[in-house]
Amino acid sequence: ADKGSSWQPSDVGSRLGRALGKGTYGTAYEAFPTEEGLSKVRNRGRDSGGRVVVKKLIDQSQAEIEAYFNRRMKRAGGRGYFATYLGGSQQQAQDAGTQRLDPRLLVWEYEGSRTVENFMTDPIFPLNLEPYFYKRGQQPENMICAPRARGEVSDGKREVEMLRRIMTDILRATALLHKCGIVHRDIKPANLLISESPRGQVVR
C-alpha cells in the first residue's frame, strides 16, 4: 500500500509560509521544503514553486487517524477529488529529560489556498468561479455558461449552472468518502478548497 513518503521536521525546517487554516488539532501552512524535502517531490508534477502544504498536529493520536484516512482515500483513487497526500512524519521520540513531543507533520501537494468561503464573500459569487471550471475544459459545447455564451445567457442561468458544478464536485467526493467508510461530519464552505491544479476536480 502507498503510505506516501516519510517526512521529518528537517524536510521543512523553519521555511513555513502563511497559515492556510487552523483547526482543533493543528494548523496548516504553505511551506517551502528544504533540499531534503524537495527530493521527495521533485519530478512528480508538483507545484512549480516547490511549495507543499504542511499541517502541524499537536495531538499524536489525531495525527495518526488523519494520516490513516488520507492513505485510505489515496488507495481508493481519491487523487483529483481531494488534496493529494504526500506523506507524514513518524512518531517523534521524546526529548531527553522532558516529556515534550515534536508536532507530527502531514504533507500534501500545494493546490491552492482559497476556499469556497473566500469566494462567497464576492458579490458576484458563484460567477467568480467560472474561470476555474473553464480552464479545465469541463464545459461541453452546449454548456449554458460556456465563454462563447456569456453574452447570450442570463446571469441567473449561469449562476444555477455554476452551483450545479460546485455541488457535483462535492457530492462525488462525498460519495468516495462514504465508499471508504468515512463520514466527514464537517463539510462547509471553509473546508472546501478551490484547486488551482489543472488536474482533477475544481472543488476538493
PDB file of C-alpha atoms in Angstrom:
ATOM      1  CA  ALA A   1       0.000   0.000   0.000  1.00  0.00           C
ATOM      2  CA  ASP A   2       1.157   3.539  -0.739  1.00  0.00           C
ATOM      3  CA  LYS A   3       1.767   5.266   2.562  1.00  0.00           C
ATOM      4  CA  GLY A   4       3.496   8.243   0.984  1.00  0.00           C
ATOM      5  CA  SER A   5       6.960   9.491   1.814  1.00  0.00           C
ATOM      6  CA  SER A   6       8.264   9.808   5.335  1.00  0.00           C
ATOM      7  CA  TRP A   7       8.633  13.493   6.172  1.00  0.00           C
ATOM      8  CA  GLN A   8      10.618  14.925   9.069  1.00  0.00           C
ATOM      9  CA  PRO A   9      10.797  18.459  10.505  1.00  0.00           C
ATOM     10  CA  SER A  10      14.196  18.851   8.792  1.00  0.00           C
ATOM     11  CA  ASP A  11      12.457  18.459   5.412  1.00  0.00           C
ATOM     12  CA  VAL A  12      10.670  21.749   6.039  1.00  0.00           C
ATOM     13  CA  GLY A  13      12.841  23.383   8.686  1.00  0.00           C
ATOM     14  CA  SER A  14      11.833  26.919   9.514  1.00  0.00           C
ATOM     15  CA  ARG A  15      10.656  27.696   5.993  1.00  0.00           C
ATOM     16  CA  LEU A  16       6.962  27.920   6.768  1.00  0.00           C
ATOM     17  CA  GLY A  17       4.868  30.412   4.848  1.00  0.00           C
ATOM     18  CA  ARG A  18       1.461  31.822   5.656  1.00  0.00           C
ATOM     19  CA  ALA A  19      -1.076  29.922   7.694  1.00  0.00           C
ATOM     20  CA  LEU A  20      -3.790  28.478   5.446  1.00  0.00           C
ATOM     21  CA  GLY A  21      -6.152  27.189   8.108  1.00  0.00           C
ATOM     22  CA  LYS A  22      -6.385  26.325  11.770  1.00  0.00           C
ATOM     23  CA  GLY A  23      -8.367  23.598  13.453  1.00  0.00           C
ATOM     24  CA  THR A  24      -8.758  21.985  16.855  1.00  0.00           C
ATOM     25  CA  TYR A  25      -5.769  19.685  16.439  1.00  0.00           C
ATOM     26  CA  GLY A  26      -3.348  21.697  14.345  1.00  0.00           C
ATOM     27  CA  THR A  27      -2.569  24.382  11.773  1.00  0.00           C
ATOM     28  CA  ALA A  28      -1.916  24.064   8.033  1.00  0.00           C
ATOM     29  CA  TYR A  29       0.789  26.181   6.427  1.00  0.00           C
ATOM     30  CA  GLU A  30       2.095  26.944   2.991  1.00  0.00           C
ATOM     31  CA  ALA A  31       5.629  25.552   3.171  1.00  0.00           C
ATOM     32  CA  PHE A  32       8.834  25.577   1.177  1.00  0.00           C
ATOM     33  CA  PRO A  33      10.754  22.333   1.620  1.00  0.00           C
ATOM     34  CA  THR A  34      14.464  22.142   2.238  1.00  0.00           C
ATOM     35  CA  GLU A  35      16.640  20.254  -0.253  1.00  0.00           C
ATOM     36  CA  GLU A  36      15.831  17.049   1.602  1.00  0.00           C
ATOM     37  CA  GLY A  37      12.123  17.724   1.269  1.00  0.00           C
ATOM     38  CA  LEU A  38      12.335  18.761  -2.374  1.00  0.00           C
ATOM     39  CA  SER A  39      13.948  15.434  -3.204  1.00  0.00           C
ATOM     40  CA  LYS A  40      10.667  13.777  -2.172  1.00  0.00           C
ATOM     41  CA  VAL A  41       8.511  15.807  -4.555  1.00  0.00           C
ATOM     42  CA  ARG A  42      10.875  16.586  -7.448  1.00  0.00           C
ATOM     43  CA  ASN A  43       9.845  15.349 -10.904  1.00  0.00           C
ATOM     44  CA  ARG A  44       6.392  14.358  -9.683  1.00  0.00           C
ATOM     45  CA  GLY A  45       4.358  17.164 -11.260  1.00  0.00           C
ATOM     46  CA  ARG A  46       4.108  19.201  -8.075  1.00  0.00           C
ATOM     47  CA  ASP A  47       3.717  22.932  -7.648  1.00  0.00           C
ATOM     48  CA  SER A  48       6.241  24.736  -9.852  1.00  0.00           C
ATOM     49  CA  GLY A  49       7.332  26.892  -6.932  1.00  0.00           C
ATOM     50  CA  GLY A  50       8.250  23.848  -4.888  1.00  0.00           C
ATOM     51  CA  ARG A  51       5.521  24.530  -2.348  1.00  0.00           C
ATOM     52  CA  VAL A  52       3.669  21.985  -0.288  1.00  0.00           C
ATOM     53  CA  VAL A  53       1.047  22.217   2.443  1.00  0.00           C
ATOM     54  CA  VAL A  54       2.224  21.147   5.878  1.00  0.00           C
ATOM     55  CA  LYS A  55      -0.117  20.526   8.767  1.00  0.00           C
ATOM     56  CA  LYS A  56       1.410  20.503  12.238  1.00  0.00           C
ATOM     57  CA  LEU A  57      -0.649  18.431  14.635  1.00  0.00           C
ATOM     58  CA  ILE A  58      -0.014  18.555  18.365  1.00  0.00           C
ATOM     59  CA  ASP A  59      -2.347  15.660  19.174  1.00  0.00           C
ATOM     60  CA  GLN A  60      -0.458  12.490  18.250  1.00  0.00           C
ATOM     61  CA  SER A  61      -3.463  10.169  18.093  1.00  0.00           C
ATOM     62  CA  GLN A  62      -5.389  12.585  15.882  1.00  0.00           C
ATOM     63  CA  ALA A  63      -2.384  12.858  13.570  1.00  0.00           C
ATOM     64  CA  GLU A  64      -2.311   9.088  13.121  1.00  0.00           C
ATOM     65  CA  ILE A  65      -6.051   8.971  12.432  1.00  0.00           C
ATOM     66  CA  GLU A  66      -5.818  11.752   9.840  1.00  0.00           C
ATOM     67  CA  ALA A  67      -2.810  10.135   8.175  1.00  0.00           C
ATOM     68  CA  TYR A  68      -4.636   6.796   8.042  1.00  0.00           C
ATOM     69  CA  PHE A  69      -7.718   8.290   6.393  1.00  0.00           C
ATOM     70  CA  ASN A  70      -5.591  10.157   3.839  1.00  0.00           C
ATOM     71  CA  ARG A  71      -3.744   6.985   2.907  1.00  0.00           C
ATOM     72  CA  ARG A  72      -7.028   5.124   2.629  1.00  0.00           C
ATOM     73  CA  MET A  73      -8.557   7.734   0.323  1.00  0.00           C
ATOM     74  CA  LYS A  74      -5.425   7.757  -1.824  1.00  0.00           C
ATOM     75  CA  ARG A  75      -5.587   3.977  -2.262  1.00  0.00           C
ATOM     76  CA  ALA A  76      -9.274   4.251  -3.165  1.00  0.00           C
ATOM     77  CA  GLY A  77      -8.489   6.570  -6.075  1.00  0.00           C
ATOM     78  CA  GLY A  78      -9.037   9.870  -4.325  1.00  0.00           C
ATOM     79  CA  ARG A  79      -6.455  11.762  -6.358  1.00  0.00           C
ATOM     80  CA  GLY A  80      -8.329  14.542  -8.103  1.00  0.00           C
ATOM     81  CA  TYR A  81     -11.142  14.500  -5.538  1.00  0.00           C
ATOM     82  CA  PHE A  82      -9.091  15.613  -2.546  1.00  0.00           C
ATOM     83  CA  ALA A  83      -5.815  17.420  -1.962  1.00  0.00           C
ATOM     84  CA  THR A  84      -3.083  14.902  -2.823  1.00  0.00           C
ATOM     85  CA  TYR A  85      -1.478  13.416   0.268  1.00  0.00           C
ATOM     86  CA  LEU A  86       2.315  13.117   0.060  1.00  0.00           C
ATOM     87  CA  GLY A  87       3.135  11.573   3.423  1.00  0.00           C
ATOM     88  CA  GLY A  88       3.927  12.408   7.004  1.00  0.00           C
ATOM     89  CA  SER A  89       6.413  12.182   9.819  1.00  0.00           C
ATOM     90  CA  GLN A  90       6.725   9.230  12.114  1.00  0.00           C
ATOM     91  CA  GLN A  91       6.133   9.394  15.867  1.00  0.00           C
ATOM     92  CA  GLN A  92       8.783  11.670  17.302  1.00  0.00           C
ATOM     93  CA  ALA A  93      10.929  10.474  20.210  1.00  0.00           C
ATOM     94  CA  GLN A  94      10.729  12.321  23.487  1.00  0.00           C
ATOM     95  CA  ASP A  95      13.425  14.887  24.109  1.00  0.00           C
ATOM     96  CA  ALA A  96      15.963  13.782  26.687  1.00  0.00           C
ATOM     97  CA  GLY A  97      14.818  14.732  30.163  1.00  0.00           C
ATOM     98  CA  THR A  98      11.467  16.114  29.018  1.00  0.00           C
ATOM     99  CA  GLN A  99       8.016  14.885  28.153  1.00  0.00           C
ATOM    100  CA  ARG A 100       7.691  17.073  25.038  1.00  0.00           C
ATOM    101  CA  LEU A 101       6.894  15.508  21.689  1.00  0.00           C
ATOM    102  CA  ASP A 102       7.540  17.366  18.463  1.00  0.00           C
ATOM    103  CA  PRO A 103       4.399  18.018  16.388  1.00  0.00           C
ATOM    104  CA  ARG A 104       3.527  15.407  13.804  1.00  0.00           C
ATOM    105  CA  LEU A 105       3.727  16.657  10.218  1.00  0.00           C
ATOM    106  CA  LEU A 106       1.308  15.740   7.460  1.00  0.00           C
ATOM    107  CA  VAL A 107       2.150  16.913   3.949  1.00  0.00           C
ATOM    108  CA  TRP A 108       0.030  17.477   0.831  1.00  0.00           C
ATOM    109  CA  GLU A 109       0.578  18.918  -2.608  1.00  0.00           C
ATOM    110  CA  TYR A 110       0.017  22.659  -2.743  1.00  0.00           C
ATOM    111  CA  GLU A 111      -3.086  23.052  -4.906  1.00  0.00           C
ATOM    112  CA  GLY A 112      -4.322  26.471  -3.846  1.00  0.00           C
ATOM    113  CA  SER A 113      -5.147  28.475  -0.748  1.00  0.00           C
ATOM    114  CA  ARG A 114      -8.649  29.846  -1.322  1.00  0.00           C
ATOM    115  CA  THR A 115     -11.795  28.094  -0.200  1.00  0.00           C
ATOM    116  CA  VAL A 116     -15.401  28.304  -1.333  1.00  0.00           C
ATOM    117  CA  GLU A 117     -15.968  30.547   1.676  1.00  0.00           C
ATOM    118  CA  ASN A 118     -13.398  33.031   0.350  1.00  0.00           C
ATOM    119  CA  PHE A 119     -15.188  33.217  -2.995  1.00  0.00           C
ATOM    120  CA  MET A 120     -18.593  33.581  -1.341  1.00  0.00           C
ATOM    121  CA  THR A 121     -17.580  36.991   0.043  1.00  0.00           C
ATOM    122  CA  ASP A 122     -17.569  38.353  -3.520  1.00  0.00           C
ATOM    123  CA  PRO A 123     -20.980  39.756  -4.575  1.00  0.00           C
ATOM    124  CA  ILE A 124     -20.729  38.044  -7.959  1.00  0.00           C
ATOM    125  CA  PHE A 125     -20.396  34.526  -6.461  1.00  0.00           C
ATOM    126  CA  PRO A 126     -20.709  31.914  -7.953  1.00  0.00           C
ATOM    127  CA  LEU A 127     -19.842  33.525 -11.296  1.00  0.00           C
ATOM    128  CA  ASN A 128     -16.350  34.273  -9.978  1.00  0.00           C
ATOM    129  CA  LEU A 129     -15.656  30.524 -10.172  1.00  0.00           C
ATOM    130  CA  GLU A 130     -16.314  30.258 -13.905  1.00  0.00           C
ATOM    131  CA  PRO A 131     -12.634  30.656 -14.906  1.00  0.00           C
ATOM    132  CA  TYR A 132     -11.654  27.734 -12.676  1.00  0.00           C
ATOM    133  CA  PHE A 133     -14.053  25.412 -14.462  1.00  0.00           C
ATOM    134  CA  TYR A 134     -13.281  26.756 -17.945  1.00  0.00           C
ATOM    135  CA  LYS A 135      -9.535  26.220 -17.754  1.00  0.00           C
ATOM    136  CA  ARG A 136     -10.066  22.514 -17.112  1.00  0.00           C
ATOM    137  CA  GLY A 137     -12.113  22.080 -20.235  1.00  0.00           C
ATOM    138  CA  GLN A 138     -15.030  20.791 -18.204  1.00  0.00           C
ATOM    139  CA  GLN A 139     -17.662  22.578 -20.240  1.00  0.00           C
ATOM    140  CA  PRO A 140     -19.130  20.852 -23.304  1.00  0.00           C
ATOM    141  CA  GLU A 141     -20.007  22.945 -26.317  1.00  0.00           C
ATOM    142  CA  ASN A 142     -23.610  23.251 -25.179  1.00  0.00           C
ATOM    143  CA  MET A 143     -22.910  24.201 -21.541  1.00  0.00           C
ATOM    144  CA  ILE A 144     -25.017  27.268 -20.904  1.00  0.00           C
ATOM    145  CA  CYS A 145     -22.202  29.106 -19.121  1.00  0.00           C
ATOM    146  CA  ALA A 146     -19.531  28.418 -21.755  1.00  0.00           C
ATOM    147  CA  PRO A 147     -17.472  31.541 -22.587  1.00  0.00           C
ATOM    148  CA  ARG A 148     -18.998  31.920 -26.036  1.00  0.00           C
ATOM    149  CA  ALA A 149     -22.451  32.111 -24.445  1.00  0.00           C
ATOM    150  CA  ARG A 150     -21.790  34.607 -21.683  1.00  0.00           C
ATOM    151  CA  GLY A 151     -23.375  37.416 -23.617  1.00  0.00           C
ATOM    152  CA  GLU A 152     -26.309  35.256 -24.667  1.00  0.00           C
ATOM    153  CA  VAL A 153     -27.372  33.658 -21.383  1.00  0.00           C
ATOM    154  CA  SER A 154     -28.763  35.400 -18.311  1.00  0.00           C
ATOM    155  CA  ASP A 155     -26.673  35.653 -15.166  1.00  0.00           C
ATOM    156  CA  GLY A 156     -29.355  33.664 -13.364  1.00  0.00           C
ATOM    157  CA  LYS A 157     -28.877  30.622 -15.601  1.00  0.00           C
ATOM    158  CA  ARG A 158     -25.102  30.923 -15.354  1.00  0.00           C
ATOM    159  CA  GLU A 159     -25.348  31.021 -11.557  1.00  0.00           C
ATOM    160  CA  VAL A 160     -27.509  27.906 -11.496  1.00  0.00           C
ATOM    161  CA  GLU A 161     -25.018  26.108 -13.733  1.00  0.00           C
ATOM    162  CA  MET A 162     -22.074  27.092 -11.539  1.00  0.00           C
ATOM    163  CA  LEU A 163     -23.873  25.941  -8.395  1.00  0.00           C
ATOM    164  CA  ARG A 164     -24.673  22.653 -10.103  1.00  0.00           C
ATOM    165  CA  ARG A 165     -21.000  22.151 -10.959  1.00  0.00           C
ATOM    166  CA  ILE A 166     -19.906  23.006  -7.398  1.00  0.00           C
ATOM    167  CA  MET A 167     -22.384  20.586  -5.853  1.00  0.00           C
ATOM    168  CA  THR A 168     -21.458  17.853  -8.341  1.00  0.00           C
ATOM    169  CA  ASP A 169     -17.823  18.056  -7.227  1.00  0.00           C
ATOM    170  CA  ILE A 170     -18.824  17.992  -3.560  1.00  0.00           C
ATOM    171  CA  LEU A 171     -21.172  15.029  -3.962  1.00  0.00           C
ATOM    172  CA  ARG A 172     -18.671  12.992  -5.971  1.00  0.00           C
ATOM    173  CA  ALA A 173     -16.026  13.463  -3.288  1.00  0.00           C
ATOM    174  CA  THR A 174     -18.528  12.702  -0.526  1.00  0.00           C
ATOM    175  CA  ALA A 175     -19.605   9.511  -2.307  1.00  0.00           C
ATOM    176  CA  LEU A 176     -15.980   8.354  -2.413  1.00  0.00           C
ATOM    177  CA  LEU A 177     -15.590   9.091   1.297  1.00  0.00           C
ATOM    178  CA  HIS A 178     -18.675   7.011   2.065  1.00  0.00           C
ATOM    179  CA  LYS A 179     -17.368   4.208  -0.149  1.00  0.00           C
ATOM    180  CA  CYS A 180     -14.270   4.178   2.074  1.00  0.00           C
ATOM    181  CA  GLY A 181     -16.453   4.073   5.199  1.00  0.00           C
ATOM    182  CA  ILE A 182     -15.595   7.657   6.154  1.00  0.00           C
ATOM    183  CA  VAL A 183     -18.150  10.215   7.353  1.00  0.00           C
ATOM    184  CA  HIS A 184     -16.729  13.742   7.189  1.00  0.00           C
ATOM    185  CA  ARG A 185     -19.175  15.469   9.583  1.00  0.00           C
ATOM    186  CA  ASP A 186     -17.838  18.969   8.845  1.00  0.00           C
ATOM    187  CA  ILE A 187     -18.452  19.727   5.173  1.00  0.00           C
ATOM    188  CA  LYS A 188     -18.746  23.501   4.923  1.00  0.00           C
ATOM    189  CA  PRO A 189     -17.528  26.287   2.589  1.00  0.00           C
ATOM    190  CA  ALA A 190     -14.429  26.947   4.726  1.00  0.00           C
ATOM    191  CA  ASN A 191     -13.341  23.305   4.281  1.00  0.00           C
ATOM    192  CA  LEU A 192     -13.806  23.181   0.501  1.00  0.00           C
ATOM    193  CA  LEU A 193     -10.651  24.088  -1.420  1.00  0.00           C
ATOM    194  CA  ILE A 194     -10.803  25.682  -4.859  1.00  0.00           C
ATOM    195  CA  SER A 195      -7.969  23.863  -6.571  1.00  0.00           C
ATOM    196  CA  GLU A 196      -5.586  25.693  -8.887  1.00  0.00           C
ATOM    197  CA  SER A 197      -4.299  22.388 -10.267  1.00  0.00           C
ATOM    198  CA  PRO A 198      -5.046  21.689 -13.949  1.00  0.00           C
ATOM    199  CA  ARG A 199      -5.966  18.122 -12.970  1.00  0.00           C
ATOM    200  CA  GLY A 200      -8.965  16.760 -11.119  1.00  0.00           C
ATOM    201  CA  GLN A 201     -11.971  18.482  -9.631  1.00  0.00           C
ATOM    202  CA  VAL A 202     -12.192  22.198  -9.007  1.00  0.00           C
ATOM    203  CA  VAL A 203     -13.795  21.819  -5.574  1.00  0.00           C
ATOM    204  CA  ARG A 204     -11.964  19.475  -3.169  1.00  0.00           C
TER     205      ARG A 204
END
